[in-house]
mmCIF file of C-alpha atoms in Angstrom:
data_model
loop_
_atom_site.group_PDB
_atom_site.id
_atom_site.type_symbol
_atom_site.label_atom_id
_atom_site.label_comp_id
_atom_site.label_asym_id
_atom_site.label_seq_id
_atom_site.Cartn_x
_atom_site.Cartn_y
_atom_site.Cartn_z
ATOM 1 C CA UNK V 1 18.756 8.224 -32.440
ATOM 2 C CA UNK V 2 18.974 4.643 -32.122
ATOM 3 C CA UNK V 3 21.860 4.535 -29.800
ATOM 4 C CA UNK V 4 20.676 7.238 -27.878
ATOM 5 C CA UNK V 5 17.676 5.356 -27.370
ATOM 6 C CA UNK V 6 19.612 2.354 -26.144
ATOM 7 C CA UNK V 7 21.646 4.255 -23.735
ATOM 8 C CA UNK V 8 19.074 5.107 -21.797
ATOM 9 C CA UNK V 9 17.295 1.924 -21.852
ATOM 10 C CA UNK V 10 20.847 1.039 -20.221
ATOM 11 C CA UNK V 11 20.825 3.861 -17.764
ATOM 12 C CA UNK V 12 17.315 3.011 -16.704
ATOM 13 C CA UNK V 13 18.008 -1.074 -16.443
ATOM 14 C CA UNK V 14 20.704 0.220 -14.271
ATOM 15 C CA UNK V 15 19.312 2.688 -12.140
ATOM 16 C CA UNK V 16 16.685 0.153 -11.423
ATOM 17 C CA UNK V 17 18.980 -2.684 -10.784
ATOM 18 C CA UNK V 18 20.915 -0.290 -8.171
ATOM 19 C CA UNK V 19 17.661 0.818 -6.462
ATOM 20 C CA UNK V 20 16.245 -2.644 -6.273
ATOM 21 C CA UNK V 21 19.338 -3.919 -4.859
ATOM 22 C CA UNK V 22 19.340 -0.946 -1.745
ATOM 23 C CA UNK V 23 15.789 -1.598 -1.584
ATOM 24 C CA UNK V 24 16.216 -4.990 -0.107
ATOM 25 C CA UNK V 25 19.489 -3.689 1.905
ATOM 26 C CA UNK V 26 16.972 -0.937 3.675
ATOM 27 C CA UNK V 27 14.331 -3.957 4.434
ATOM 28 C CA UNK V 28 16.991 -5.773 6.017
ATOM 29 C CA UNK V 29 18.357 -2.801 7.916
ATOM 30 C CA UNK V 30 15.366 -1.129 8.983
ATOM 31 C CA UNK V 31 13.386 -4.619 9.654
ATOM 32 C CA UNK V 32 16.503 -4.997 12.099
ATOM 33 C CA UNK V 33 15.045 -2.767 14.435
ATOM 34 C CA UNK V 34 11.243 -4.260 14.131
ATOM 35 C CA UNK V 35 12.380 -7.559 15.687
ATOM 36 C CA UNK V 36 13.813 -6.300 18.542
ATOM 37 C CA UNK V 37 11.721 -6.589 21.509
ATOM 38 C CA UNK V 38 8.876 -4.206 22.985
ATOM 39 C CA UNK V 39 10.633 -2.837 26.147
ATOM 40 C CA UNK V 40 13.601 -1.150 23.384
ATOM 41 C CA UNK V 41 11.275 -0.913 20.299
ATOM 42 C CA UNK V 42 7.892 0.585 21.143
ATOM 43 C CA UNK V 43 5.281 1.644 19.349
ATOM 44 C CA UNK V 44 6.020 4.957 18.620
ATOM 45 C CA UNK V 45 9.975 4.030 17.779
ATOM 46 C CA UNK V 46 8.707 1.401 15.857
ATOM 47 C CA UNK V 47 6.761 3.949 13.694
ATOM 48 C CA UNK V 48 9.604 6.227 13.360
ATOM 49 C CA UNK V 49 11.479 3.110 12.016
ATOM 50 C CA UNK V 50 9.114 2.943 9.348
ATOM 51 C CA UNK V 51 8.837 6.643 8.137
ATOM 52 C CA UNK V 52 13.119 6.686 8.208
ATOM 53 C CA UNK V 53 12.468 3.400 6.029
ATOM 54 C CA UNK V 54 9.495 5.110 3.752
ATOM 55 C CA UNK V 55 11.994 8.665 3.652
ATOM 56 C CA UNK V 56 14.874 6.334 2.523
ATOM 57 C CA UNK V 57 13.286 4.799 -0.173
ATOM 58 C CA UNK V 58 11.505 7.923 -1.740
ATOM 59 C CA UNK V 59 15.040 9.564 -1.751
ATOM 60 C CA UNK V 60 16.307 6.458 -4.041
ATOM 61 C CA UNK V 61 13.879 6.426 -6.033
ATOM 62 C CA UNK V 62 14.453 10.299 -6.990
ATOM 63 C CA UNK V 63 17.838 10.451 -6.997
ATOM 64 C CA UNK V 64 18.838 7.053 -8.582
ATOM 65 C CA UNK V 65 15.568 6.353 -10.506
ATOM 66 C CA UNK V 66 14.498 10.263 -11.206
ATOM 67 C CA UNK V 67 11.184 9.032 -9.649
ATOM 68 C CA UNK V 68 8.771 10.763 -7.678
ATOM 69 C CA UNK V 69 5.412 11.526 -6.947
ATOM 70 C CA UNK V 70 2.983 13.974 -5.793
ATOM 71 C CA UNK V 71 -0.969 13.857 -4.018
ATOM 72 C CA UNK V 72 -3.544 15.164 -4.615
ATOM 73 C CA UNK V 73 -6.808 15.185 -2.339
ATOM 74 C CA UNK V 74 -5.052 15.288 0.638
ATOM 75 C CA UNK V 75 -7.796 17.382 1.972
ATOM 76 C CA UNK V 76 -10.053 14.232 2.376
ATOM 77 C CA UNK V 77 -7.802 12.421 4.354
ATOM 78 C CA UNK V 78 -9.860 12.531 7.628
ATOM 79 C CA UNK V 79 -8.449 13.083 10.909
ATOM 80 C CA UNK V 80 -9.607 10.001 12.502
ATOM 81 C CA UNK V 81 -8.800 7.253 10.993
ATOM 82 C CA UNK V 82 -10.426 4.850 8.440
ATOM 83 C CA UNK V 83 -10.007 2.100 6.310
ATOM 84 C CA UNK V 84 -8.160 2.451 3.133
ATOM 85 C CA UNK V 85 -9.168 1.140 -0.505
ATOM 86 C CA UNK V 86 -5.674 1.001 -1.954
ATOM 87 C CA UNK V 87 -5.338 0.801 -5.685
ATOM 88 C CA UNK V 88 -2.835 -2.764 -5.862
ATOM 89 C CA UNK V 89 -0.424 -2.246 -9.314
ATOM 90 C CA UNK V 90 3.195 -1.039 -7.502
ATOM 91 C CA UNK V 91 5.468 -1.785 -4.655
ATOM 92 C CA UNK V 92 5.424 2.236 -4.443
ATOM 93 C CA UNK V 93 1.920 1.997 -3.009
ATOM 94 C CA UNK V 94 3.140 0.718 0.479
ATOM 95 C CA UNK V 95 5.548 3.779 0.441
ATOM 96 C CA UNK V 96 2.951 5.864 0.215
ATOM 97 C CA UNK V 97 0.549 4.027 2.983
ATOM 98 C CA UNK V 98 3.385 3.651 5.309
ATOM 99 C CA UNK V 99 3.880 7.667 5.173
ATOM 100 C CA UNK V 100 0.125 9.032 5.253
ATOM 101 C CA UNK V 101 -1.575 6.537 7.361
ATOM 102 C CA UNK V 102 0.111 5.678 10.753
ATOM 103 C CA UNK V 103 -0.433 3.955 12.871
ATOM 104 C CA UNK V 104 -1.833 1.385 10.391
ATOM 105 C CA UNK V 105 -2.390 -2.179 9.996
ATOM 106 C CA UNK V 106 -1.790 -3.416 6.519
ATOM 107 C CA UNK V 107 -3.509 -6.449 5.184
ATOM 108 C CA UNK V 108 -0.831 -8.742 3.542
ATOM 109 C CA UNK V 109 -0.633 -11.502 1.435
ATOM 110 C CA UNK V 110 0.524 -14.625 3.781
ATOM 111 C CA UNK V 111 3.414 -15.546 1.681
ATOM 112 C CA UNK V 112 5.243 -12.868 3.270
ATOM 113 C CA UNK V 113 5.143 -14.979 6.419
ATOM 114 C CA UNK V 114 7.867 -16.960 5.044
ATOM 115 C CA UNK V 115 10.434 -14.399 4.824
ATOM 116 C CA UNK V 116 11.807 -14.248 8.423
ATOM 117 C CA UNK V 117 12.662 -10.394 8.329
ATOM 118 C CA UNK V 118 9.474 -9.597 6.828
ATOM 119 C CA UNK V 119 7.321 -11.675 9.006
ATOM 120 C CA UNK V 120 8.928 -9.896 12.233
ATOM 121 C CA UNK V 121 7.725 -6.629 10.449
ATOM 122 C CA UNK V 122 4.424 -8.143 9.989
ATOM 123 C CA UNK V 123 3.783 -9.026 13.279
ATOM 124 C CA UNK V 124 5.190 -5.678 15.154
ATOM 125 C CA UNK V 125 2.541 -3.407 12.967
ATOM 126 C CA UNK V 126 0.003 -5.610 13.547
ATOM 127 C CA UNK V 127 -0.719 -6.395 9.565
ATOM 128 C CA UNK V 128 -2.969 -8.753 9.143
ATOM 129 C CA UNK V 129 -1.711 -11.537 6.503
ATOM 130 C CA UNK V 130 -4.163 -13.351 4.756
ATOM 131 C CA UNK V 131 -4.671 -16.426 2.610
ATOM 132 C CA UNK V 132 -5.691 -16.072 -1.159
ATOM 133 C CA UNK V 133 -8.049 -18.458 -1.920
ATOM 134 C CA UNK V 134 -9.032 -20.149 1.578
ATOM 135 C CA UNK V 135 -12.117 -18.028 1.455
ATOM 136 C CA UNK V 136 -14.744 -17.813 4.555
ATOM 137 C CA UNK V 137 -12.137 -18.314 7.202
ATOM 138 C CA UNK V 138 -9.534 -15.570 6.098
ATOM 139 C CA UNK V 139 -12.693 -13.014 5.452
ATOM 140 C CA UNK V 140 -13.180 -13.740 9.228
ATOM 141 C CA UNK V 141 -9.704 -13.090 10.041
ATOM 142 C CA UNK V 142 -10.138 -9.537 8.896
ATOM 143 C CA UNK V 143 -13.112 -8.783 10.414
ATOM 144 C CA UNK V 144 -12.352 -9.670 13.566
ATOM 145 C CA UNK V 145 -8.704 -8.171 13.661
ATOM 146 C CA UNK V 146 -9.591 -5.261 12.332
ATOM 147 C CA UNK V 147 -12.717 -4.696 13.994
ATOM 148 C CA UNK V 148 -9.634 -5.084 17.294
ATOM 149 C CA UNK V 149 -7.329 -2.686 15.264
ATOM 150 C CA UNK V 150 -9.578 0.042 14.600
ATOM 151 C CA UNK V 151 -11.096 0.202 18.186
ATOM 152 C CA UNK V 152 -7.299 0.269 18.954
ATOM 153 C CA UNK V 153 -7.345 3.561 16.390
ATOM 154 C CA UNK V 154 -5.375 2.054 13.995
ATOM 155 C CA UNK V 155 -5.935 2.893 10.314
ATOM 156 C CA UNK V 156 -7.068 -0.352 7.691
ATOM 157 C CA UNK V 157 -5.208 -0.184 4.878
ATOM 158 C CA UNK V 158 -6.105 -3.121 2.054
ATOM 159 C CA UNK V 159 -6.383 -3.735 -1.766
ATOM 160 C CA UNK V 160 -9.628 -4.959 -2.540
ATOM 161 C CA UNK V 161 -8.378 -6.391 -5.469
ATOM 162 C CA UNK V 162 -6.133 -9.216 -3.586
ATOM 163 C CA UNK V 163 -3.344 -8.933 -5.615
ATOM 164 C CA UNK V 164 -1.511 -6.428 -7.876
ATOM 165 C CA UNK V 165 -2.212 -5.991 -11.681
ATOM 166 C CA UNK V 166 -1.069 -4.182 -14.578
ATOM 167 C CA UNK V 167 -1.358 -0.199 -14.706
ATOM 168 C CA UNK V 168 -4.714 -0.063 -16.405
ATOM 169 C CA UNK V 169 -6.631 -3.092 -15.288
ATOM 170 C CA UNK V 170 -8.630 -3.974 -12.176
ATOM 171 C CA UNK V 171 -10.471 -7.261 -11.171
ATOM 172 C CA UNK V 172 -13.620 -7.868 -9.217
ATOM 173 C CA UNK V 173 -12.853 -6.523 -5.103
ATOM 174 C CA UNK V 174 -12.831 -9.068 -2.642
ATOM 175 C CA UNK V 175 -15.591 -8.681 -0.271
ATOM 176 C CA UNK V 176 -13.475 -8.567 3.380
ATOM 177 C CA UNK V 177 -12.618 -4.644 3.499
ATOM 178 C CA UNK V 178 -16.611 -4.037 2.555
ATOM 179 C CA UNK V 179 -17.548 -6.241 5.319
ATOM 180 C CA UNK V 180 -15.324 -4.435 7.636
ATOM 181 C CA UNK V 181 -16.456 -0.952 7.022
ATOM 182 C CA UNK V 182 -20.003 -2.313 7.216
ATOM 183 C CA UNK V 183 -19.656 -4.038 10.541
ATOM 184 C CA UNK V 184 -17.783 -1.248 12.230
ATOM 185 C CA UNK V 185 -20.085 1.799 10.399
ATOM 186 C CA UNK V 186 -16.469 3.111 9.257
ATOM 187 C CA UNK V 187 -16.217 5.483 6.369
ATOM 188 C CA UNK V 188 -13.828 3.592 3.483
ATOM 189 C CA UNK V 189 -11.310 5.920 1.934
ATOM 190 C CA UNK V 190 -10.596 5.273 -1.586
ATOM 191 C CA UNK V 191 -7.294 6.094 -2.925
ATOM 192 C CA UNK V 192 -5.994 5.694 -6.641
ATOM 193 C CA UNK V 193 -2.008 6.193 -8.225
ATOM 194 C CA UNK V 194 -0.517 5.373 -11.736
ATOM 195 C CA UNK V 195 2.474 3.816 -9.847
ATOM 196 C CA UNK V 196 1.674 1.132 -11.786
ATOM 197 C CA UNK V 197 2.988 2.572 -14.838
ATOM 198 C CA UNK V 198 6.012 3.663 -13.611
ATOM 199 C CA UNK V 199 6.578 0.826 -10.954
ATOM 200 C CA UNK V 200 4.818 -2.297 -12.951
ATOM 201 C CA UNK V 201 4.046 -5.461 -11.451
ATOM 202 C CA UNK V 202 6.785 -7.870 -11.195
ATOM 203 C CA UNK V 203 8.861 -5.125 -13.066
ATOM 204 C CA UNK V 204 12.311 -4.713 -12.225
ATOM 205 C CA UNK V 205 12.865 -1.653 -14.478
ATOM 206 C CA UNK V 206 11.702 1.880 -12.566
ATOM 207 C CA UNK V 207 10.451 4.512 -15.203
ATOM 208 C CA UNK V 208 11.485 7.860 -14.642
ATOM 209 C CA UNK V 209 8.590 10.508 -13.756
ATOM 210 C CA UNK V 210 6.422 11.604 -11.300
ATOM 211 C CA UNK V 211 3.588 8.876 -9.597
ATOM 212 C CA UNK V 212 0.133 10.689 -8.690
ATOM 213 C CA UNK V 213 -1.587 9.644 -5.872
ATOM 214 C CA UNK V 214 -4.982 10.743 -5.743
ATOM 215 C CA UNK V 215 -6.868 10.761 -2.808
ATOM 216 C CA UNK V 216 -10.819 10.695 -3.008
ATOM 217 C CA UNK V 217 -13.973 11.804 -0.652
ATOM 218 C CA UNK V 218 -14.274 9.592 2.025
ATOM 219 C CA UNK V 219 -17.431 6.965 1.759
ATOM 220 C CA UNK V 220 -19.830 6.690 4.197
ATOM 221 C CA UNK V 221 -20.591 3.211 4.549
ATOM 222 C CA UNK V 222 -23.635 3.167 6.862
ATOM 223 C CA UNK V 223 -26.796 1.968 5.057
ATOM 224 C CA UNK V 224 -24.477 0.881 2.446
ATOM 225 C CA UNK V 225 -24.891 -3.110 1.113
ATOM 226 C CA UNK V 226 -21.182 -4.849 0.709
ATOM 227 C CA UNK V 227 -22.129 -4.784 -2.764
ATOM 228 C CA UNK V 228 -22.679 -0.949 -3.066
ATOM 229 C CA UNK V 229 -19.427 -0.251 -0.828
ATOM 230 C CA UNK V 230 -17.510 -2.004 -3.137
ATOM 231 C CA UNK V 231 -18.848 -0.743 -6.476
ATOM 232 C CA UNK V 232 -18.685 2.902 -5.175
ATOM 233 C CA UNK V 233 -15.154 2.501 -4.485
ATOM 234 C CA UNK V 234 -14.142 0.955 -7.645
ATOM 235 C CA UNK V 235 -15.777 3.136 -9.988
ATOM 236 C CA UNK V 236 -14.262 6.425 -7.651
ATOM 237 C CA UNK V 237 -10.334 4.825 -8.261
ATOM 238 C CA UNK V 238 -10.686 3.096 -11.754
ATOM 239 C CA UNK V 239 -11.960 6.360 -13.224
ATOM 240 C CA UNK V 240 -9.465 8.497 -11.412
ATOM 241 C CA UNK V 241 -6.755 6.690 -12.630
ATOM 242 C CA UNK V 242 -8.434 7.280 -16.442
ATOM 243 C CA UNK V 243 -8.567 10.344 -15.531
ATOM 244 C CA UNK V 244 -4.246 10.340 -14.261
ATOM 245 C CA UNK V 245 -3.285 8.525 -17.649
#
């Protein structure tokens, strides 16, 4: 029992290392095409790029990792679009946002900026990267861009909680996305996932199993405080994701 139990440990640490390392090879690859200029790469090719990219990587993950997922809610996914309350635990998330919600604009930690391939991609989807910690200023940044994005019909996609945490805990929700959806009357769409679990923060090692996404009634934000958008959201994805073990 032992060593069975240690040979798949093995397979697993495997798996995952093998995944990981075509991972970055598709980032490279498919970010290729991102940088080149408008006139060859428009909007719509450059969206195209990104489901092949989002496609790719699901098929790894199932047939190297045995990992997959399946949604739930997708009746509440509007036909206009929105902005999106992401739950922030797994790199699988983006997958998932990069398939349902296009065209989108992705708020992004600014750190990416320094990776050359990935700030290319940044800047042809029109993500907005932001600054953890500089406060006022980068909570203006997202107003104002997205207020531009959305009037452009673009889809806001952003984690509330700034940065990713372990499956099973949250932290207090930043207050840009509420501001956002308050300014611009939009509805905020909260979605929750136990990616986390599978796909952990910082984790190299890819569980096998099948990731929920759970998409939940969209929130009308008008009359709404910041406050209120925010703690309606939260409660809505932390006790779905109870609820998804």
């Amino acid at each position: 029992m032992f060593l069975k139990a240690c040979a798949g440990s093995l397979l697993i640490f495997i798996s995952s290392l093998l995944y990981t390392t075509l991972f970055f090879f598709s980032v490279v690859f498919y970010g290729s095409f991102l940088l080149l200029p408008s006139p060859i790469v428009n909007e719509s090719l450059k969206w195209r790029t990104v489901s092949a990219f989002v496609r790719a990587n699901f098929y790894m993950c199932k047939n190297i990792c045995r990992l997959e997922h399946r949604v739930v809610g997708l009746r509440n996914i509007p036909e206009k679009p929105c902005i999106v309350f992401l739950k922030h635990s797994s790199v699988y998330e983006m997958f998932f946002a990069l398939s349902f919600f296009q065209p989108s604009s992705y708020v992004a930690k600014y750190e990416l900026m320094f990776v050359p391939i990935i700030r290319g991609a940044i800047k042809a989807l029109k993500c907005i990267p932001v600054k953890r910690g500089k406060g006022r200023k980068e909570v203006e940044k997202v107003i104002q861009r997205g207020s531009n994005y959305i009037a452009e019909g673009r889809w806001i996609v952003l984690c509330p909680e700034g940065t990713r945490v372990r499956h099973g805990e949250t932290r207090k929700y930043g207050i840009s996305g509420a501001l956002l959806a308050k300014g611009t009357k939009m509805p905020v769409l909260p979605v929750a996932h136990n990616a986390g679990y599978y796909w952990g923060r910082r984790s190299l090692i890819k569980k096998p199993g099948t990731i929920t996404f759970s998409v939940g009634p969209k929130i009308e934000t008008n009359g709404l405080s910041v406050q209120e958008i925010n703690d309606i959201a939260q409660d809505w994805i932390e006790k779905e994701i109870e609820n998804l073990g």
